[in-house]
Amino acid sequence: MPFPPPSRTLPGTPSGPRRRTLLASAAGAALLVGCTAEPDTTATSAGSPSVAERTRARAARDSTELARQYDAAISAFPVLADRLSELRAEVVRHAKSFGGGEPTPTPTPTPTSASASPSASAAPANEREALAGLAAAERTLVDLRTKALLEVPGELARLLASVAAAGAAHVYLLTEGAK
């Protein structure tokens, strides 16, 4: 069911998706995924991990890495701590729901070690870039998790759909607040 376009757009109002649209999309995705409750038949007879197990492990690693990215942004720009701490806490809950754990804090680079590191040039120069980087990372995970929905059994697919919907909301909050 397509959503009708907004009847009017006032100057100064956000042009992105509305909260209702995000919630309706998330609910629709959960309903679509909730219709399948097949057993996991993706395990191989050789004892290698099933698609579901690999997907769950990857989702846990991805969420843990994303939490580290939030930590790095908060460490580099403490002014963002209030804004990012709740989103980071939710990402940690996502990692735990996939079987991961709390990420270990990464040491804050010193000025001399930062200049020697190859990723130092990729560090955000300001708060806006830090938020954009987090939004891009969240968006990437939303896409990965949405694609994985078709390959895993019902319960894991529902979890992926839920976490992907939360990630989409994070993208919205990170991008709209930066404007």
CSV table of N, CA and C in Angstrom, one decimal:
chain,number,residue,atom,x,y,z
A,1,MET,N,0.8,-1.2,0.0
A,1,MET,CA,0.0,0.0,0.0
A,1,MET,C,0.9,1.2,0.0
A,2,PRO,N,0.9,2.0,-1.1
A,2,PRO,CA,1.7,3.2,-1.1
A,2,PRO,C,1.2,4.3,-0.2
A,3,PHE,N,2.1,5.1,0.4
A,3,PHE,CA,1.7,6.1,1.3
A,3,PHE,C,1.5,7.4,0.4
A,4,PRO,N,0.4,8.2,0.6
A,4,PRO,CA,0.3,9.4,-0.1
A,4,PRO,C,1.3,10.4,0.3
A,5,PRO,N,1.7,11.3,-0.7
A,5,PRO,CA,2.7,12.3,-0.4
A,5,PRO,C,2.0,13.3,0.6
A,6,PRO,N,2.9,14.0,1.4
A,6,PRO,CA,2.3,15.0,2.3
A,6,PRO,C,1.5,16.0,1.5
A,7,SER,N,0.4,16.5,2.1
A,7,SER,CA,-0.4,17.5,1.4
A,7,SER,C,0.3,18.8,1.1
A,8,ARG,N,1.2,19.2,2.0
A,8,ARG,CA,1.9,20.4,1.8
A,8,ARG,C,3.2,20.4,2.6
A,9,THR,N,4.2,21.1,2.2
A,9,THR,CA,5.4,21.2,2.9
A,9,THR,C,5.6,22.6,3.3
A,10,LEU,N,5.8,22.8,4.5
A,10,LEU,CA,6.0,24.2,5.0
A,10,LEU,C,7.5,24.5,5.0
A,11,PRO,N,7.9,25.7,4.8
A,11,PRO,CA,9.3,26.1,4.8
A,11,PRO,C,9.8,25.8,6.2
A,12,GLY,N,11.0,25.2,6.3
A,12,GLY,CA,11.7,24.9,7.6
A,12,GLY,C,11.3,23.6,8.1
A,13,THR,N,10.4,22.8,7.5
A,13,THR,CA,10.0,21.5,8.0
A,13,THR,C,11.0,20.5,7.4
A,14,PRO,N,11.3,19.4,8.1
A,14,PRO,CA,12.2,18.4,7.6
A,14,PRO,C,11.6,17.8,6.4
A,15,SER,N,12.4,17.5,5.4
A,15,SER,CA,11.9,16.9,4.2
A,15,SER,C,12.1,15.3,4.2
A,16,GLY,N,12.6,14.8,5.2
A,16,GLY,CA,12.8,13.3,5.3
A,16,GLY,C,11.5,12.6,5.6
A,17,PRO,N,11.7,11.3,5.8
A,17,PRO,CA,10.5,10.5,6.1
A,17,PRO,C,9.9,10.9,7.5
A,18,ARG,N,8.6,10.8,7.6
A,18,ARG,CA,7.9,11.1,8.8
A,18,ARG,C,8.0,9.9,9.8
A,19,ARG,N,7.8,10.2,11.0
A,19,ARG,CA,7.9,9.1,12.0
A,19,ARG,C,6.9,8.0,11.7
A,20,ARG,N,5.7,8.4,11.3
A,20,ARG,CA,4.6,7.5,11.0
A,20,ARG,C,5.0,6.6,9.8
A,21,THR,N,5.7,7.1,8.9
A,21,THR,CA,6.2,6.3,7.7
A,21,THR,C,7.2,5.3,8.2
A,22,LEU,N,8.2,5.8,9.0
A,22,LEU,CA,9.2,4.8,9.5
A,22,LEU,C,8.5,3.7,10.3
A,23,LEU,N,7.6,4.0,11.2
A,23,LEU,CA,7.0,3.0,12.0
A,23,LEU,C,6.1,2.1,11.2
A,24,ALA,N,5.4,2.6,10.2
A,24,ALA,CA,4.6,1.8,9.3
A,24,ALA,C,5.5,0.8,8.5
A,25,SER,N,6.6,1.3,8.0
A,25,SER,CA,7.6,0.5,7.3
A,25,SER,C,8.1,-0.6,8.1
A,26,ALA,N,8.5,-0.3,9.3
A,26,ALA,CA,9.0,-1.3,10.3
A,26,ALA,C,8.0,-2.3,10.6
A,27,ALA,N,6.7,-1.9,10.8
A,27,ALA,CA,5.7,-2.9,11.1
A,27,ALA,C,5.4,-3.7,9.9
A,28,GLY,N,5.4,-3.2,8.7
A,28,GLY,CA,5.2,-4.0,7.5
A,28,GLY,C,6.3,-5.0,7.3
A,29,ALA,N,7.5,-4.6,7.6
A,29,ALA,CA,8.6,-5.6,7.4
A,29,ALA,C,8.5,-6.7,8.4
A,30,ALA,N,8.1,-6.4,9.7
A,30,ALA,CA,7.9,-7.4,10.7
A,30,ALA,C,6.8,-8.3,10.3
A,31,LEU,N,5.7,-7.8,9.8
A,31,LEU,CA,4.6,-8.7,9.4
A,31,LEU,C,5.0,-9.6,8.3
A,32,LEU,N,5.7,-9.1,7.3
A,32,LEU,CA,6.1,-9.9,6.2
A,32,LEU,C,7.0,-11.0,6.6
A,33,VAL,N,8.0,-10.7,7.5
A,33,VAL,CA,8.9,-11.7,8.0
A,33,VAL,C,8.2,-12.7,9.0
A,34,GLY,N,7.2,-12.2,9.7
A,34,GLY,CA,6.6,-13.0,10.7
A,34,GLY,C,5.7,-14.1,10.1
A,35,CYS,N,5.5,-14.1,8.8
A,35,CYS,CA,4.7,-15.1,8.1
A,35,CYS,C,5.5,-16.4,7.9
A,36,THR,N,6.8,-16.4,8.1
A,36,THR,CA,7.5,-17.6,7.9
A,36,THR,C,8.0,-18.2,9.2
A,37,ALA,N,7.8,-19.4,9.4
A,37,ALA,CA,8.2,-20.0,10.6
A,37,ALA,C,8.8,-21.4,10.3
A,38,GLU,N,9.6,-21.5,9.3
A,38,GLU,CA,10.2,-22.8,8.9
A,38,GLU,C,11.4,-23.1,9.8
A,39,PRO,N,11.7,-24.4,9.9
A,39,PRO,CA,12.8,-24.7,10.7
A,39,PRO,C,14.1,-24.4,9.9
A,40,ASP,N,15.2,-24.3,10.6
A,40,ASP,CA,16.5,-24.0,9.9
A,40,ASP,C,17.0,-25.2,9.2
A,41,THR,N,16.9,-25.2,7.9
A,41,THR,CA,17.4,-26.4,7.2
A,41,THR,C,18.7,-26.1,6.5
A,42,THR,N,19.3,-25.0,6.9
A,42,THR,CA,20.5,-24.5,6.2
A,42,THR,C,21.8,-25.1,6.8
A,43,ALA,N,21.7,-25.9,7.8
A,43,ALA,CA,22.9,-26.5,8.4
A,43,ALA,C,23.4,-27.6,7.5
A,44,THR,N,24.7,-27.7,7.4
A,44,THR,CA,25.3,-28.7,6.5
A,44,THR,C,25.6,-30.0,7.3
A,45,SER,N,25.7,-31.1,6.6
A,45,SER,CA,25.9,-32.3,7.3
A,45,SER,C,27.3,-32.5,7.7
A,46,ALA,N,28.3,-31.6,7.2
A,46,ALA,CA,29.7,-31.7,7.6
A,46,ALA,C,29.9,-31.0,9.0
A,47,GLY,N,28.9,-30.5,9.6
A,47,GLY,CA,29.1,-29.8,10.9
A,47,GLY,C,29.5,-28.4,10.8
A,48,SER,N,29.5,-27.8,9.6
A,48,SER,CA,29.9,-26.4,9.5
A,48,SER,C,28.7,-25.6,9.9
A,49,PRO,N,28.9,-24.4,10.4
A,49,PRO,CA,27.8,-23.5,10.9
A,49,PRO,C,26.7,-23.3,9.8
A,50,SER,N,25.5,-23.2,10.2
A,50,SER,CA,24.4,-22.9,9.3
A,50,SER,C,24.4,-21.5,8.9
A,51,VAL,N,23.6,-21.2,7.9
A,51,VAL,CA,23.5,-19.8,7.4
A,51,VAL,C,23.0,-18.9,8.6
A,52,ALA,N,22.1,-19.4,9.3
A,52,ALA,CA,21.5,-18.7,10.5
A,52,ALA,C,22.6,-18.4,11.5
A,53,GLU,N,23.4,-19.4,11.8
A,53,GLU,CA,24.5,-19.2,12.8
A,53,GLU,C,25.5,-18.2,12.3
A,54,ARG,N,25.9,-18.3,11.1
A,54,ARG,CA,26.8,-17.3,10.5
A,54,ARG,C,26.2,-15.9,10.5
A,55,THR,N,24.9,-15.8,10.1
A,55,THR,CA,24.3,-14.5,10.1
A,55,THR,C,24.2,-13.9,11.5
A,56,ARG,N,23.8,-14.7,12.4
A,56,ARG,CA,23.7,-14.2,13.8
A,56,ARG,C,25.1,-13.8,14.3
A,57,ALA,N,26.2,-14.5,14.1
A,57,ALA,CA,27.5,-14.2,14.5
A,57,ALA,C,28.0,-12.9,13.8
A,58,ARG,N,27.7,-12.7,12.5
A,58,ARG,CA,28.1,-11.5,11.8
A,58,ARG,C,27.3,-10.3,12.4
A,59,ALA,N,26.0,-10.5,12.6
A,59,ALA,CA,25.2,-9.4,13.1
A,59,ALA,C,25.7,-8.9,14.5
A,60,ALA,N,26.1,-9.9,15.3
A,60,ALA,CA,26.7,-9.6,16.7
A,60,ALA,C,28.0,-8.8,16.5
A,61,ARG,N,28.9,-9.3,15.6
A,61,ARG,CA,30.2,-8.6,15.3
A,61,ARG,C,29.9,-7.2,14.8
A,62,ASP,N,29.0,-7.1,13.8
A,62,ASP,CA,28.7,-5.8,13.2
A,62,ASP,C,28.2,-4.8,14.3
A,63,SER,N,27.3,-5.2,15.1
A,63,SER,CA,26.8,-4.3,16.2
A,63,SER,C,27.8,-3.9,17.2
A,64,THR,N,28.7,-4.9,17.5
A,64,THR,CA,29.8,-4.6,18.4
A,64,THR,C,30.7,-3.5,17.8
A,65,GLU,N,31.0,-3.7,16.5
A,65,GLU,CA,31.9,-2.7,15.8
A,65,GLU,C,31.2,-1.4,15.7
A,66,LEU,N,29.9,-1.3,15.5
A,66,LEU,CA,29.2,-0.1,15.4
A,66,LEU,C,29.2,0.6,16.8
A,67,ALA,N,29.1,-0.1,17.9
A,67,ALA,CA,29.2,0.5,19.2
A,67,ALA,C,30.6,1.1,19.4
A,68,ARG,N,31.6,0.4,18.9
A,68,ARG,CA,33.0,1.0,19.0
A,68,ARG,C,33.0,2.3,18.2
A,69,GLN,N,32.3,2.4,17.1
A,69,GLN,CA,32.3,3.6,16.3
A,69,GLN,C,31.6,4.7,17.1
A,70,TYR,N,30.6,4.4,17.8
A,70,TYR,CA,29.9,5.4,18.6
A,70,TYR,C,30.9,5.8,19.7
A,71,ASP,N,31.6,4.9,20.3
A,71,ASP,CA,32.6,5.2,21.3
A,71,ASP,C,33.6,6.2,20.8
A,72,ALA,N,34.1,5.9,19.6
A,72,ALA,CA,35.1,6.8,19.0
A,72,ALA,C,34.6,8.2,18.8
A,73,ALA,N,33.3,8.3,18.3
A,73,ALA,CA,32.7,9.6,18.1
A,73,ALA,C,32.5,10.4,19.4
A,74,ILE,N,32.1,9.7,20.4
A,74,ILE,CA,31.9,10.3,21.7
A,74,ILE,C,33.2,10.7,22.3
A,75,SER,N,34.2,9.9,22.1
A,75,SER,CA,35.6,10.2,22.6
A,75,SER,C,36.1,11.4,21.9
A,76,ALA,N,36.0,11.5,20.6
A,76,ALA,CA,36.5,12.6,19.8
A,76,ALA,C,35.8,13.9,20.0
A,77,PHE,N,34.5,13.7,20.2
A,77,PHE,CA,33.6,14.9,20.3
A,77,PHE,C,32.7,14.7,21.5
A,78,PRO,N,33.2,15.0,22.8
A,78,PRO,CA,32.4,14.8,24.0
A,78,PRO,C,31.1,15.6,24.0
A,79,VAL,N,31.0,16.6,23.2
A,79,VAL,CA,29.7,17.4,23.1
A,79,VAL,C,28.6,16.6,22.6
A,80,LEU,N,28.9,15.5,21.9
A,80,LEU,CA,27.9,14.6,21.3
A,80,LEU,C,27.5,13.5,22.3
A,81,ALA,N,28.1,13.4,23.4
A,81,ALA,CA,27.8,12.3,24.3
A,81,ALA,C,26.3,12.2,24.7
A,82,ASP,N,25.7,13.3,25.0
A,82,ASP,CA,24.3,13.2,25.4
A,82,ASP,C,23.4,12.7,24.3
A,83,ARG,N,23.7,13.2,23.1
A,83,ARG,CA,22.9,12.8,21.9
A,83,ARG,C,23.2,11.4,21.5
A,84,LEU,N,24.4,10.8,21.6
A,84,LEU,CA,24.7,9.5,21.1
A,84,LEU,C,24.7,8.4,22.1
A,85,SER,N,24.6,8.7,23.4
A,85,SER,CA,24.7,7.6,24.4
A,85,SER,C,23.5,6.7,24.4
A,86,GLU,N,22.3,7.2,24.1
A,86,GLU,CA,21.2,6.3,24.1
A,86,GLU,C,21.2,5.4,22.8
A,87,LEU,N,21.6,6.0,21.7
A,87,LEU,CA,21.7,5.2,20.5
A,87,LEU,C,22.8,4.1,20.6
A,88,ARG,N,23.9,4.5,21.2
A,88,ARG,CA,25.0,3.5,21.5
A,88,ARG,C,24.5,2.4,22.4
A,89,ALA,N,23.7,2.8,23.4
A,89,ALA,CA,23.2,1.7,24.4
A,89,ALA,C,22.3,0.8,23.6
A,90,GLU,N,21.5,1.3,22.7
A,90,GLU,CA,20.6,0.4,21.9
A,90,GLU,C,21.4,-0.5,21.0
A,91,VAL,N,22.5,0.0,20.4
A,91,VAL,CA,23.4,-0.8,19.6
A,91,VAL,C,24.0,-1.9,20.4
A,92,VAL,N,24.4,-1.6,21.6
A,92,VAL,CA,24.9,-2.7,22.5
A,92,VAL,C,23.9,-3.7,22.8
A,93,ARG,N,22.6,-3.3,23.0
A,93,ARG,CA,21.5,-4.3,23.2
A,93,ARG,C,21.3,-5.1,22.0
A,94,HIS,N,21.5,-4.5,20.8
A,94,HIS,CA,21.4,-5.3,19.6
A,94,HIS,C,22.5,-6.4,19.5
A,95,ALA,N,23.7,-6.0,19.8
A,95,ALA,CA,24.8,-7.0,19.8
A,95,ALA,C,24.5,-8.1,20.8
A,96,LYS,N,24.0,-7.8,22.0
A,96,LYS,CA,23.7,-8.8,22.9
A,96,LYS,C,22.6,-9.7,22.5
A,97,SER,N,21.6,-9.2,21.8
A,97,SER,CA,20.5,-10.0,21.3
A,97,SER,C,20.9,-11.0,20.2
A,98,PHE,N,22.0,-10.7,19.5
A,98,PHE,CA,22.5,-11.6,18.6
A,98,PHE,C,23.6,-12.5,19.2
A,99,GLY,N,23.8,-12.4,20.5
A,99,GLY,CA,24.7,-13.3,21.1
A,99,GLY,C,26.1,-12.7,21.4
A,100,GLY,N,26.3,-11.4,21.0
A,100,GLY,CA,27.5,-10.7,21.2
A,100,GLY,C,27.6,-10.2,22.6
A,101,GLY,N,28.6,-9.4,22.9
A,101,GLY,CA,28.7,-8.8,24.2
A,101,GLY,C,29.1,-7.3,24.1
A,102,GLU,N,29.3,-6.8,25.3
A,102,GLU,CA,29.7,-5.3,25.4
A,102,GLU,C,31.1,-5.2,24.7
A,103,PRO,N,31.2,-4.2,23.9
A,103,PRO,CA,32.5,-4.0,23.2
A,103,PRO,C,33.6,-3.5,24.2
A,104,THR,N,34.8,-4.0,24.0
A,104,THR,CA,35.8,-3.5,24.9
A,104,THR,C,36.2,-2.1,24.4
A,105,PRO,N,36.4,-1.2,25.3
A,105,PRO,CA,36.8,0.2,24.9
A,105,PRO,C,38.1,0.2,24.1
A,106,THR,N,38.1,0.9,23.0
A,106,THR,CA,39.3,1.1,22.2
A,106,THR,C,40.1,2.3,22.8
A,107,PRO,N,41.4,2.1,22.9
A,107,PRO,CA,42.2,3.2,23.5
A,107,PRO,C,42.1,4.5,22.6
A,108,THR,N,42.0,5.6,23.2
A,108,THR,CA,42.0,6.9,22.5
A,108,THR,C,43.4,7.1,22.0
A,109,PRO,N,43.5,7.3,20.6
A,109,PRO,CA,44.8,7.5,20.1
A,109,PRO,C,45.5,8.8,20.5
A,110,THR,N,46.8,8.8,20.8
A,110,THR,CA,47.5,10.0,21.1
A,110,THR,C,47.8,10.7,19.8
A,111,PRO,N,48.1,12.0,19.9
A,111,PRO,CA,48.4,12.7,18.6
A,111,PRO,C,49.5,12.1,17.8
A,112,THR,N,50.6,11.6,18.4
A,112,THR,CA,51.7,11.0,17.7
A,112,THR,C,51.2,9.6,17.1
A,113,SER,N,50.5,8.8,17.8
A,113,SER,CA,50.0,7.5,17.2
A,113,SER,C,49.0,7.7,16.2
A,114,ALA,N,48.2,8.8,16.3
A,114,ALA,CA,47.1,9.0,15.4
A,114,ALA,C,47.7,9.4,14.0
A,115,SER,N,48.8,10.2,14.0
A,115,SER,CA,49.4,10.6,12.8
A,115,SER,C,50.1,9.4,12.1
A,116,ALA,N,50.5,8.4,12.8
A,116,ALA,CA,51.2,7.3,12.2
A,116,ALA,C,50.2,6.2,11.7
A,117,SER,N,48.9,6.3,12.2
A,117,SER,CA,48.0,5.3,11.8
A,117,SER,C,47.4,5.6,10.4
A,118,PRO,N,47.2,4.5,9.6
A,118,PRO,CA,46.6,4.7,8.3
A,118,PRO,C,45.2,5.3,8.3
A,119,SER,N,44.5,5.0,9.3
A,119,SER,CA,43.1,5.5,9.4
A,119,SER,C,42.9,6.9,9.9
A,120,ALA,N,44.0,7.5,10.3
A,120,ALA,CA,44.0,8.8,10.9
A,120,ALA,C,43.4,9.8,9.9
A,121,SER,N,43.7,9.6,8.7
A,121,SER,CA,43.1,10.6,7.7
A,121,SER,C,41.6,10.4,7.5
A,122,ALA,N,41.1,9.3,7.9
A,122,ALA,CA,39.7,9.1,7.8
A,122,ALA,C,38.9,9.5,9.0
A,123,ALA,N,39.6,10.0,10.0
A,123,ALA,CA,38.9,10.5,11.2
A,123,ALA,C,38.1,11.7,10.9
A,124,PRO,N,36.9,11.8,11.5
A,124,PRO,CA,36.1,13.0,11.2
A,124,PRO,C,36.7,14.2,11.8
A,125,ALA,N,36.5,15.3,11.0
A,125,ALA,CA,37.1,16.6,11.4
A,125,ALA,C,36.2,17.4,12.4
A,126,ASN,N,34.9,17.1,12.3
A,126,ASN,CA,34.0,17.8,13.2
A,126,ASN,C,32.8,17.0,13.5
A,127,GLU,N,31.9,17.5,14.4
A,127,GLU,CA,30.8,16.8,14.8
A,127,GLU,C,29.9,16.3,13.7
A,128,ARG,N,29.7,17.2,12.7
A,128,ARG,CA,28.8,16.9,11.6
A,128,ARG,C,29.3,15.7,10.8
A,129,GLU,N,30.6,15.6,10.6
A,129,GLU,CA,31.2,14.5,9.9
A,129,GLU,C,31.1,13.2,10.7
A,130,ALA,N,31.3,13.3,12.1
A,130,ALA,CA,31.1,12.2,12.9
A,130,ALA,C,29.7,11.6,12.8
A,131,LEU,N,28.7,12.5,12.9
A,131,LEU,CA,27.3,12.0,12.8
A,131,LEU,C,27.1,11.4,11.4
A,132,ALA,N,27.6,12.0,10.4
A,132,ALA,CA,27.4,11.5,9.0
A,132,ALA,C,28.0,10.1,8.9
A,133,GLY,N,29.2,9.9,9.5
A,133,GLY,CA,29.9,8.6,9.5
A,133,GLY,C,29.1,7.5,10.2
A,134,LEU,N,28.5,7.9,11.4
A,134,LEU,CA,27.7,7.0,12.1
A,134,LEU,C,26.4,6.6,11.3
A,135,ALA,N,25.8,7.6,10.7
A,135,ALA,CA,24.6,7.4,9.9
A,135,ALA,C,24.9,6.5,8.7
A,136,ALA,N,26.1,6.6,8.1
A,136,ALA,CA,26.4,5.8,7.0
A,136,ALA,C,26.7,4.3,7.4
A,137,ALA,N,27.3,4.2,8.6
A,137,ALA,CA,27.5,2.8,9.1
A,137,ALA,C,26.2,2.2,9.5
A,138,GLU,N,25.3,2.9,10.1
A,138,GLU,CA,24.0,2.4,10.4
A,138,GLU,C,23.2,2.0,9.2
A,139,ARG,N,23.3,2.8,8.1
A,139,ARG,CA,22.6,2.6,6.9
A,139,ARG,C,23.1,1.3,6.2
A,140,THR,N,24.4,1.1,6.3
A,140,THR,CA,25.1,-0.1,5.7
A,140,THR,C,24.5,-1.3,6.4
A,141,LEU,N,24.5,-1.3,7.7
A,141,LEU,CA,24.0,-2.4,8.5
A,141,LEU,C,22.5,-2.7,8.2
A,142,VAL,N,21.7,-1.6,8.1
A,142,VAL,CA,20.3,-1.8,7.7
A,142,VAL,C,20.2,-2.6,6.4
A,143,ASP,N,21.0,-2.2,5.4
A,143,ASP,CA,20.9,-2.9,4.1
A,143,ASP,C,21.4,-4.3,4.2
A,144,LEU,N,22.4,-4.6,5.0
A,144,LEU,CA,22.9,-6.0,5.1
A,144,LEU,C,21.9,-6.8,5.8
A,145,ARG,N,21.3,-6.3,6.9
A,145,ARG,CA,20.3,-7.1,7.6
A,145,ARG,C,19.0,-7.3,6.9
A,146,THR,N,18.6,-6.3,6.1
A,146,THR,CA,17.4,-6.5,5.3
A,146,THR,C,17.6,-7.5,4.2
A,147,LYS,N,18.8,-7.6,3.6
A,147,LYS,CA,19.1,-8.6,2.6
A,147,LYS,C,19.1,-10.0,3.2
A,148,ALA,N,19.6,-10.1,4.4
A,148,ALA,CA,19.8,-11.4,5.1
A,148,ALA,C,18.4,-12.0,5.5
A,149,LEU,N,17.4,-11.2,5.6
A,149,LEU,CA,16.1,-11.7,6.0
A,149,LEU,C,15.6,-12.9,5.2
A,150,LEU,N,15.9,-12.9,3.9
A,150,LEU,CA,15.4,-14.0,3.1
A,150,LEU,C,16.2,-15.3,3.2
A,151,GLU,N,17.3,-15.2,3.9
A,151,GLU,CA,18.1,-16.4,4.0
A,151,GLU,C,18.1,-17.1,5.3
A,152,VAL,N,17.4,-16.6,6.3
A,152,VAL,CA,17.4,-17.1,7.7
A,152,VAL,C,15.9,-17.5,8.1
A,153,PRO,N,15.8,-18.4,9.1
A,153,PRO,CA,14.5,-18.8,9.5
A,153,PRO,C,13.8,-17.7,10.3
A,154,GLY,N,12.5,-18.0,10.5
A,154,GLY,CA,11.6,-17.0,11.1
A,154,GLY,C,12.0,-16.2,12.3
A,155,GLU,N,12.4,-16.8,13.4
A,155,GLU,CA,12.7,-16.0,14.6
A,155,GLU,C,13.9,-15.1,14.4
A,156,LEU,N,15.0,-15.6,13.7
A,156,LEU,CA,16.1,-14.8,13.4
A,156,LEU,C,15.8,-13.7,12.4
A,157,ALA,N,14.9,-14.0,11.5
A,157,ALA,CA,14.5,-13.0,10.5
A,157,ALA,C,13.7,-11.9,11.2
A,158,ARG,N,12.9,-12.2,12.1
A,158,ARG,CA,12.1,-11.2,12.9
A,158,ARG,C,13.1,-10.3,13.7
A,159,LEU,N,14.1,-10.9,14.3
A,159,LEU,CA,15.1,-10.2,15.1
A,159,LEU,C,15.8,-9.2,14.1
A,160,LEU,N,16.3,-9.7,13.0
A,160,LEU,CA,17.0,-8.9,12.0
A,160,LEU,C,16.1,-7.7,11.5
A,161,ALA,N,14.8,-8.0,11.3
A,161,ALA,CA,13.9,-7.0,10.8
A,161,ALA,C,13.7,-5.9,11.9
A,162,SER,N,13.6,-6.3,13.1
A,162,SER,CA,13.4,-5.4,14.2
A,162,SER,C,14.7,-4.5,14.4
A,163,VAL,N,15.8,-5.1,14.3
A,163,VAL,CA,17.1,-4.4,14.5
A,163,VAL,C,17.3,-3.5,13.3
A,164,ALA,N,17.0,-4.0,12.1
A,164,ALA,CA,17.1,-3.1,10.9
A,164,ALA,C,16.2,-1.9,11.0
A,165,ALA,N,15.0,-2.1,11.5
A,165,ALA,CA,14.1,-1.0,11.7
A,165,ALA,C,14.6,0.0,12.7
A,166,ALA,N,15.2,-0.5,13.8
A,166,ALA,CA,15.8,0.4,14.7
A,166,ALA,C,17.0,1.2,14.1
A,167,GLY,N,17.8,0.5,13.3
A,167,GLY,CA,18.9,1.1,12.6
A,167,GLY,C,18.4,2.2,11.7
A,168,ALA,N,17.3,2.0,11.0
A,168,ALA,CA,16.7,3.0,10.1
A,168,ALA,C,16.3,4.2,10.9
A,169,ALA,N,15.7,4.0,12.1
A,169,ALA,CA,15.4,5.1,12.9
A,169,ALA,C,16.6,5.9,13.4
A,170,HIS,N,17.7,5.1,13.7
A,170,HIS,CA,19.0,5.8,14.1
A,170,HIS,C,19.5,6.7,13.0
A,171,VAL,N,19.4,6.2,11.7
A,171,VAL,CA,19.9,7.0,10.6
A,171,VAL,C,19.1,8.3,10.6
A,172,TYR,N,17.8,8.1,10.7
A,172,TYR,CA,16.9,9.3,10.7
A,172,TYR,C,17.3,10.3,11.8
A,173,LEU,N,17.5,9.8,13.0
A,173,LEU,CA,17.9,10.7,14.1
A,173,LEU,C,19.2,11.3,13.9
A,174,LEU,N,20.2,10.6,13.4
A,174,LEU,CA,21.5,11.1,13.2
A,174,LEU,C,21.6,12.1,12.1
A,175,THR,N,20.8,11.9,11.0
A,175,THR,CA,20.8,12.9,9.9
A,175,THR,C,19.9,14.1,10.1
A,176,GLU,N,18.8,13.9,10.7
A,176,GLU,CA,17.9,15.0,10.9
A,176,GLU,C,18.4,16.0,12.0
A,177,GLY,N,19.0,15.4,13.0
A,177,GLY,CA,19.6,16.3,14.0
A,177,GLY,C,20.8,17.1,13.6
A,178,ALA,N,21.4,16.6,12.5
A,178,ALA,CA,22.6,17.3,12.0
A,178,ALA,C,22.3,18.5,11.2
A,179,LYS,N,21.0,18.6,10.8
A,179,LYS,CA,20.6,19.7,9.9
A,179,LYS,C,20.4,21.0,10.7
